[in-house]
PDB file of C-alpha atoms in Angstrom:
ATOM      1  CA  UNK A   1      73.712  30.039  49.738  1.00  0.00           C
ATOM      2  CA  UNK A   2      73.668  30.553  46.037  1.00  0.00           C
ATOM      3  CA  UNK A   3      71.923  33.770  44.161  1.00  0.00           C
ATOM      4  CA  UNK A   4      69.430  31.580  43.334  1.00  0.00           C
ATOM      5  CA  UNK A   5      68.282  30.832  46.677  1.00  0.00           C
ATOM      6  CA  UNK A   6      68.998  33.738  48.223  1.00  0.00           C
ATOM      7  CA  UNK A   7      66.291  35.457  45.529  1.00  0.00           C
ATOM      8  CA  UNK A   8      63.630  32.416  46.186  1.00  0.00           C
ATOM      9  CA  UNK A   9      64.799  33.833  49.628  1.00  0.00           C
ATOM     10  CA  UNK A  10      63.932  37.610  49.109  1.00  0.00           C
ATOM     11  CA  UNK A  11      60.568  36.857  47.265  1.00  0.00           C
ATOM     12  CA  UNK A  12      58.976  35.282  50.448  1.00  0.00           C
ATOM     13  CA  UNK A  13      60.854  36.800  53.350  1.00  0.00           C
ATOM     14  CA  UNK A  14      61.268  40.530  51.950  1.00  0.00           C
ATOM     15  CA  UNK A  15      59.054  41.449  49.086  1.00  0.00           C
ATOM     16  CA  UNK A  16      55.823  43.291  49.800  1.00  0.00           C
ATOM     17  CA  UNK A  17      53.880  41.713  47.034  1.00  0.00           C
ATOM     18  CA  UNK A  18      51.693  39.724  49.363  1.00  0.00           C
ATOM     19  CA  UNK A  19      48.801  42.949  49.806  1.00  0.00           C
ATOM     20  CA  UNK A  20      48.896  43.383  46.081  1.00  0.00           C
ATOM     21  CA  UNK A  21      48.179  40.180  45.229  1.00  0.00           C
ATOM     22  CA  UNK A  22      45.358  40.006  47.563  1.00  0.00           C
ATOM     23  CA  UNK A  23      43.694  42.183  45.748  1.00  0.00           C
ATOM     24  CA  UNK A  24      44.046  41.411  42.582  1.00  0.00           C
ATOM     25  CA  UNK A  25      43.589  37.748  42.778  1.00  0.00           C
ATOM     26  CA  UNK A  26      39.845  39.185  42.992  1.00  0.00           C
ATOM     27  CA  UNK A  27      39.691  39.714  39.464  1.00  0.00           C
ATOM     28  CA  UNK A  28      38.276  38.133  36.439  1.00  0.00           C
ATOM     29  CA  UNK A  29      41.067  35.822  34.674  1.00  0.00           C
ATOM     30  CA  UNK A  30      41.677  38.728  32.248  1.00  0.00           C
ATOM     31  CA  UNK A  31      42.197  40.993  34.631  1.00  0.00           C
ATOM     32  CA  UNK A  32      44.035  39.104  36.813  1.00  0.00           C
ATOM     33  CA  UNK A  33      46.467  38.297  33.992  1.00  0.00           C
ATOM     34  CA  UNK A  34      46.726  41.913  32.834  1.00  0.00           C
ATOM     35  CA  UNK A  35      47.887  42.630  36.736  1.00  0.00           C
ATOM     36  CA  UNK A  36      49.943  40.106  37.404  1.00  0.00           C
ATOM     37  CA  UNK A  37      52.150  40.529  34.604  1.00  0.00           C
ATOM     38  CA  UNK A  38      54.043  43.786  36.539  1.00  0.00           C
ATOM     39  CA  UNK A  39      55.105  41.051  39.516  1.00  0.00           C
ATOM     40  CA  UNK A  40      55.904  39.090  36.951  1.00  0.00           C
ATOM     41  CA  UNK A  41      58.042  41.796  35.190  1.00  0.00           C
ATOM     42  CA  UNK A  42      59.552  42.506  38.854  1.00  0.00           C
ATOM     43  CA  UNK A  43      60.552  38.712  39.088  1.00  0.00           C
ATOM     44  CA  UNK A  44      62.139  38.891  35.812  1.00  0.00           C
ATOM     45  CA  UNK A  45      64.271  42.111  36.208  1.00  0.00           C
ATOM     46  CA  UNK A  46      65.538  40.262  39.482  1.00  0.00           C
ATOM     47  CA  UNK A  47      66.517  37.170  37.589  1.00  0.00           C
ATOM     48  CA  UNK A  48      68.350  39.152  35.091  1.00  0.00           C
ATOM     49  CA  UNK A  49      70.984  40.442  37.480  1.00  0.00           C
ATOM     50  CA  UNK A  50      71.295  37.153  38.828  1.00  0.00           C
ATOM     51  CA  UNK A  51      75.034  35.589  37.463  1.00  0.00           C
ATOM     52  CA  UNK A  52      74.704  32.909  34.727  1.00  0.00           C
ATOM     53  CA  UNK A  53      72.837  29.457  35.911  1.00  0.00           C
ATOM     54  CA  UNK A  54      71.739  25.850  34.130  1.00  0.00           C
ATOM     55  CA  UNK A  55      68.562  24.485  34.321  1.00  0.00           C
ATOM     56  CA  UNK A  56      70.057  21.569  36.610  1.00  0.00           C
ATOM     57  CA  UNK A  57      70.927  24.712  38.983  1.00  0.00           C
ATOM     58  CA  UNK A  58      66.953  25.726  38.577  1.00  0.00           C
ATOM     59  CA  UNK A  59      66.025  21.690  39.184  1.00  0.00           C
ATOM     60  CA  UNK A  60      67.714  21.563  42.097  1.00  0.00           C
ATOM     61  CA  UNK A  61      66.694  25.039  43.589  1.00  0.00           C
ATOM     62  CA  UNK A  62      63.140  23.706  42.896  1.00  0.00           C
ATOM     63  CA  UNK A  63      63.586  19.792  44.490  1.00  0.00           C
ATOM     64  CA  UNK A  64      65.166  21.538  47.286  1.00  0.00           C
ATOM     65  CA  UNK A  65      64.628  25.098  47.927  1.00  0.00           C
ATOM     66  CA  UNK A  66      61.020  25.939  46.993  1.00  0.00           C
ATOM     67  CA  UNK A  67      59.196  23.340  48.862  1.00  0.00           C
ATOM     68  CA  UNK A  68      60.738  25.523  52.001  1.00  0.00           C
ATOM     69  CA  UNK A  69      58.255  27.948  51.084  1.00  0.00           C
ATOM     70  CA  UNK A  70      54.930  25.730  50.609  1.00  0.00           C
ATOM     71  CA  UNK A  71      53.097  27.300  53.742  1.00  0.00           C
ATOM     72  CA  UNK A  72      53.684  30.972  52.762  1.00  0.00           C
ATOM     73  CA  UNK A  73      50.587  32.706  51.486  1.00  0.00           C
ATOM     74  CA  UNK A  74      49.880  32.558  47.771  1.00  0.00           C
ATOM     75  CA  UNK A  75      53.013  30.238  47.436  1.00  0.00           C
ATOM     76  CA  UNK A  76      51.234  28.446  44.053  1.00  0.00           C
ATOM     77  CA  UNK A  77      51.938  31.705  42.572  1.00  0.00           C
ATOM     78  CA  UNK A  78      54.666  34.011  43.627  1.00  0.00           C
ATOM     79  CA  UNK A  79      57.153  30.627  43.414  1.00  0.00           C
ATOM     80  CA  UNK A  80      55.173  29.879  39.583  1.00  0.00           C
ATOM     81  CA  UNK A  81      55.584  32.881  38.468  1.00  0.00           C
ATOM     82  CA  UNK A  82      59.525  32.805  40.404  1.00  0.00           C
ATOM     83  CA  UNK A  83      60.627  29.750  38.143  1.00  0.00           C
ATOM     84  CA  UNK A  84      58.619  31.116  35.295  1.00  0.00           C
ATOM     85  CA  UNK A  85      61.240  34.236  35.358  1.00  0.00           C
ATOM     86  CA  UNK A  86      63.951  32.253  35.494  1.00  0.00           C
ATOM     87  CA  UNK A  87      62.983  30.156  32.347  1.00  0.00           C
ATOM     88  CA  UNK A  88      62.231  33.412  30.752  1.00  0.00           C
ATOM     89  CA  UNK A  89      65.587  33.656  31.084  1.00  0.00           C
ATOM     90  CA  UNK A  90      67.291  30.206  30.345  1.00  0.00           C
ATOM     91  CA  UNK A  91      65.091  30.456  26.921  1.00  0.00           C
ATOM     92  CA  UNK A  92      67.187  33.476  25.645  1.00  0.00           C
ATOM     93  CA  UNK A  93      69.832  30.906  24.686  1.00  0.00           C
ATOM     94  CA  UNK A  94      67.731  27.680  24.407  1.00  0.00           C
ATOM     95  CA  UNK A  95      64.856  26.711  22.257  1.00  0.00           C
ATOM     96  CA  UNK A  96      63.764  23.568  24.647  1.00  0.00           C
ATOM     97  CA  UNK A  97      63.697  23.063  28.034  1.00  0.00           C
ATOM     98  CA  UNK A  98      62.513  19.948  30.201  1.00  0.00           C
ATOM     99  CA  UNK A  99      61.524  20.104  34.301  1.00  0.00           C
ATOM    100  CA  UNK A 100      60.813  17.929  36.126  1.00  0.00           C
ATOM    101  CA  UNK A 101      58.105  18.899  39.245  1.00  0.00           C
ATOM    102  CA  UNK A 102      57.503  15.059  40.446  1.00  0.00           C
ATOM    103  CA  UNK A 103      59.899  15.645  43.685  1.00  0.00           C
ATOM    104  CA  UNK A 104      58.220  18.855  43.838  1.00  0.00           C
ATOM    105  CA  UNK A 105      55.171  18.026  44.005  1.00  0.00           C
ATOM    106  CA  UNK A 106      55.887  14.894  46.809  1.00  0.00           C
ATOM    107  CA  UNK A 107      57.447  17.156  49.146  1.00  0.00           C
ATOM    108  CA  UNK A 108      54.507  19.215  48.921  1.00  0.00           C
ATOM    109  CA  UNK A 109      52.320  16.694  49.555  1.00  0.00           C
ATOM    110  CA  UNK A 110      54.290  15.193  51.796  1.00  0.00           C
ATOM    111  CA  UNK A 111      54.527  18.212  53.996  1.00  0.00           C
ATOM    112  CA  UNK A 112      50.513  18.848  53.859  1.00  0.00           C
ATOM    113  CA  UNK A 113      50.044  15.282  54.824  1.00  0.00           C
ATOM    114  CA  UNK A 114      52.244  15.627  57.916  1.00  0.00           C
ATOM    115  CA  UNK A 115      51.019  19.378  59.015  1.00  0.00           C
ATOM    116  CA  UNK A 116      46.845  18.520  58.848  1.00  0.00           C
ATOM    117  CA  UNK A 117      44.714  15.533  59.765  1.00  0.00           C
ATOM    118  CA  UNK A 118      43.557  13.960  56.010  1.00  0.00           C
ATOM    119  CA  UNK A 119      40.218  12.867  57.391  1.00  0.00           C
ATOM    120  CA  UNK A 120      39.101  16.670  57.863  1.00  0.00           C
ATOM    121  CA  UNK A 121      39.790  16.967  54.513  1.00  0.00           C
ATOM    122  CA  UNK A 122      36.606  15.752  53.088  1.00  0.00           C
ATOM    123  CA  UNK A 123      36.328  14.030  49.603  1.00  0.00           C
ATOM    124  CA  UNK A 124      38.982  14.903  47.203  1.00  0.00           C
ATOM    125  CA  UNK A 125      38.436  16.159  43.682  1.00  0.00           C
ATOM    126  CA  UNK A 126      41.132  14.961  41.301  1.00  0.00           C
ATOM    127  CA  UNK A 127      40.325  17.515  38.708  1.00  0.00           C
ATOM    128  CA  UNK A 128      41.277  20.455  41.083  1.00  0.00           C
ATOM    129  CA  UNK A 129      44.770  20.816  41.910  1.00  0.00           C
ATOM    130  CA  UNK A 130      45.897  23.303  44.321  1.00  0.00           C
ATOM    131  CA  UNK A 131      49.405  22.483  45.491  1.00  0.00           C
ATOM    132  CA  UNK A 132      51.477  23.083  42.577  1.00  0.00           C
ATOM    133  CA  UNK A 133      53.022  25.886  41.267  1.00  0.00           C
ATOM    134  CA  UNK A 134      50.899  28.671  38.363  1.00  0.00           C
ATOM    135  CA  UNK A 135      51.936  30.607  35.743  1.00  0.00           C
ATOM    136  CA  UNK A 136      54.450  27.422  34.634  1.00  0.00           C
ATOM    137  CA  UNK A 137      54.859  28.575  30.556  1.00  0.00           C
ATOM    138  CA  UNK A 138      53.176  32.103  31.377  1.00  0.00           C
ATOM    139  CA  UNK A 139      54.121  34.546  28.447  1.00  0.00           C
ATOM    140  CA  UNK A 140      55.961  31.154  26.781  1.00  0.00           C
ATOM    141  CA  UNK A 141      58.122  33.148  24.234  1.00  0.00           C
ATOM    142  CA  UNK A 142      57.935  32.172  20.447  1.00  0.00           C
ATOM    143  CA  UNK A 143      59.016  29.170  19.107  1.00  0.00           C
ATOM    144  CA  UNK A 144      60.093  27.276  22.632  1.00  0.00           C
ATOM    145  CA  UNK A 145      59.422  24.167  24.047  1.00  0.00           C
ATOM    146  CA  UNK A 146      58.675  23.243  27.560  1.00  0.00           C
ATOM    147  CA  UNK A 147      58.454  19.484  28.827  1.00  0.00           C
ATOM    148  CA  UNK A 148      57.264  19.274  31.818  1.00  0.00           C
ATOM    149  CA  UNK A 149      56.972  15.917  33.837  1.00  0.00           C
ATOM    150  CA  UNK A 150      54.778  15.887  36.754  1.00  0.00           C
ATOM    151  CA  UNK A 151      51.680  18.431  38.183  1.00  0.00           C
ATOM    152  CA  UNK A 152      51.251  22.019  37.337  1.00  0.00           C
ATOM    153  CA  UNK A 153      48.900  24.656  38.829  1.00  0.00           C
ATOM    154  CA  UNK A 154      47.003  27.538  37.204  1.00  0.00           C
ATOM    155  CA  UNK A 155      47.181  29.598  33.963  1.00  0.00           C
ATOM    156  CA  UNK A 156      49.898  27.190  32.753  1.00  0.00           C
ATOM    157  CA  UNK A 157      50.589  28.189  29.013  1.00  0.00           C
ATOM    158  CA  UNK A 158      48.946  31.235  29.683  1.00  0.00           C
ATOM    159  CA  UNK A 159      49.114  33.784  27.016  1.00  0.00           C
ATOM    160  CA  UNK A 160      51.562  31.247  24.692  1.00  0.00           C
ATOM    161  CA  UNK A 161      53.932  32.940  21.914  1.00  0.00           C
ATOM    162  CA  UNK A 162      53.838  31.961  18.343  1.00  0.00           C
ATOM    163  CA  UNK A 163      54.266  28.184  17.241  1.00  0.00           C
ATOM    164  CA  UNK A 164      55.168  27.613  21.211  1.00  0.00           C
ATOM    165  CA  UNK A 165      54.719  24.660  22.605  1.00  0.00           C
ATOM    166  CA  UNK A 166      53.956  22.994  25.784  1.00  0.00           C
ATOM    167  CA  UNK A 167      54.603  19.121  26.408  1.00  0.00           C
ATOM    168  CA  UNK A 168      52.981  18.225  29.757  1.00  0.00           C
ATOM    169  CA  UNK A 169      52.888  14.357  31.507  1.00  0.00           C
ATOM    170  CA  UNK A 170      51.127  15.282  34.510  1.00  0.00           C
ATOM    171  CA  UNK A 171      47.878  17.041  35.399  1.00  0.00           C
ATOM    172  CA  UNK A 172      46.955  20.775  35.426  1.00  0.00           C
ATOM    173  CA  UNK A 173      44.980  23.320  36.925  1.00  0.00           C
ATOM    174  CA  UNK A 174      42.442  25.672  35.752  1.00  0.00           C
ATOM    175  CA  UNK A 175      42.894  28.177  33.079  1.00  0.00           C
ATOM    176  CA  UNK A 176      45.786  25.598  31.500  1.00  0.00           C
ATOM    177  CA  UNK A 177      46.521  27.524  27.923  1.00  0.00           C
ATOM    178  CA  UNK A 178      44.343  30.508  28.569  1.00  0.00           C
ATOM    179  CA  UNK A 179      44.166  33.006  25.754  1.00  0.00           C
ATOM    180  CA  UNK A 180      47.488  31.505  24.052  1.00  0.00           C
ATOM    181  CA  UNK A 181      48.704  32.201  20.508  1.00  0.00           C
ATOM    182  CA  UNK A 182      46.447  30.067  18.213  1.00  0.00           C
ATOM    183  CA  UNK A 183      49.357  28.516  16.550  1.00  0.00           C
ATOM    184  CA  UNK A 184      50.555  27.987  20.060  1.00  0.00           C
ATOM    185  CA  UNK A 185      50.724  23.979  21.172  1.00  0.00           C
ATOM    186  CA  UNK A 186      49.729  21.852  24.085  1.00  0.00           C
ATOM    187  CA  UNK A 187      50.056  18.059  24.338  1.00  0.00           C
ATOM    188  CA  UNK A 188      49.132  16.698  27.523  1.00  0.00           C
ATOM    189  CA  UNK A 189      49.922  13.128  28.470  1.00  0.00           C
ATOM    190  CA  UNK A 190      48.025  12.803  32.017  1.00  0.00           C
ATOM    191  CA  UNK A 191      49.744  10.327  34.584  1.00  0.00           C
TER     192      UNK A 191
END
């Protein structure tokens, strides 16, 4: 199993971040954001002792490692803000990076549609997405790029950098761009 894995691995097997997050998922979006940027922080300092990796190593960890972890409580989040680390990372020696979350996002669905009856679902409401992964572009450092082809979950571009950008062709959830950088960017080409 590569390092990669094995730390998708830890996150949802070993960490006890699960009772923190509970509470402070209770918060206002501020808040919240203020709070959740020490797990983020944790995330990152574990991705920085990981060995050198591509993003085609982070592609295929996430169209066929994360899905694993779909029924997992707070999953949107802890495996957002998981992949947001380790772009944190890949951007210290790139100014543009493209992902692609469209097999992602089918396995997901995929695996809900198998594990619950879609009739007891009641009507669905397009502009709410809760499958996908938040925090995608969280803290996007200055002057980056992220493309980003299929659906995203909440506080995507959240808190932005300078002249950042975000490229999206998919939808998003709430809080998409929340307090980011004025001269921050977001072009969104729904599907």
């Amino acid at each position: 199993m590569s390092a990669l894995s094995e730390a998708l691995k830890e996150i949802f097997e070993y960490y006890g971040l699960l009772d923190e997050l509970i509470e402070i998922s209770l918060n206002r979006p501020e808040e919240y954001l203020d709070k959740i940027f020490r797990m983020f922080q944790e995330f990152v300092e574990m991705v920085q002792i990981i060995d050198s990796f591509e993003v085609a190593d982070v592609q295929f960890l996430l169209n066929n490692e994360f899905y694993k972890y779909c029924d997992k409580p707070f999953f949107p989040v802890f495996a957002g803000l998981f992949l947001n680390a380790l772009l944190k990372r890949l951007f210290q020696n790139q100014d543009k990076i493209s992902i692609d979350l469209e097999l992602f996002n089918s396995r997901i669905i995929n695996n809900a549609s198998s594990n619950v009856d879609m009739r007891a679902r009641g009507p669905s409401d397009d502009n709410k997405i809760g499958y996908s992964l938040d925090f995608i572009g969280y803290l996007l450092p200055k002057d980056k790029v992220l493309k980003i082809r299929g659906t995203i979950g909440d506080y995507c571009g959240a808190l932005m950098g300078e002249n950042s950008t975000i490229i999206l062709h998919g939808k998003h959830g709430k809080y998409f761009g929340y307090e980011k950088d004025p001269t921050a960017k977001i072009i969104v080409n729904a599907q």
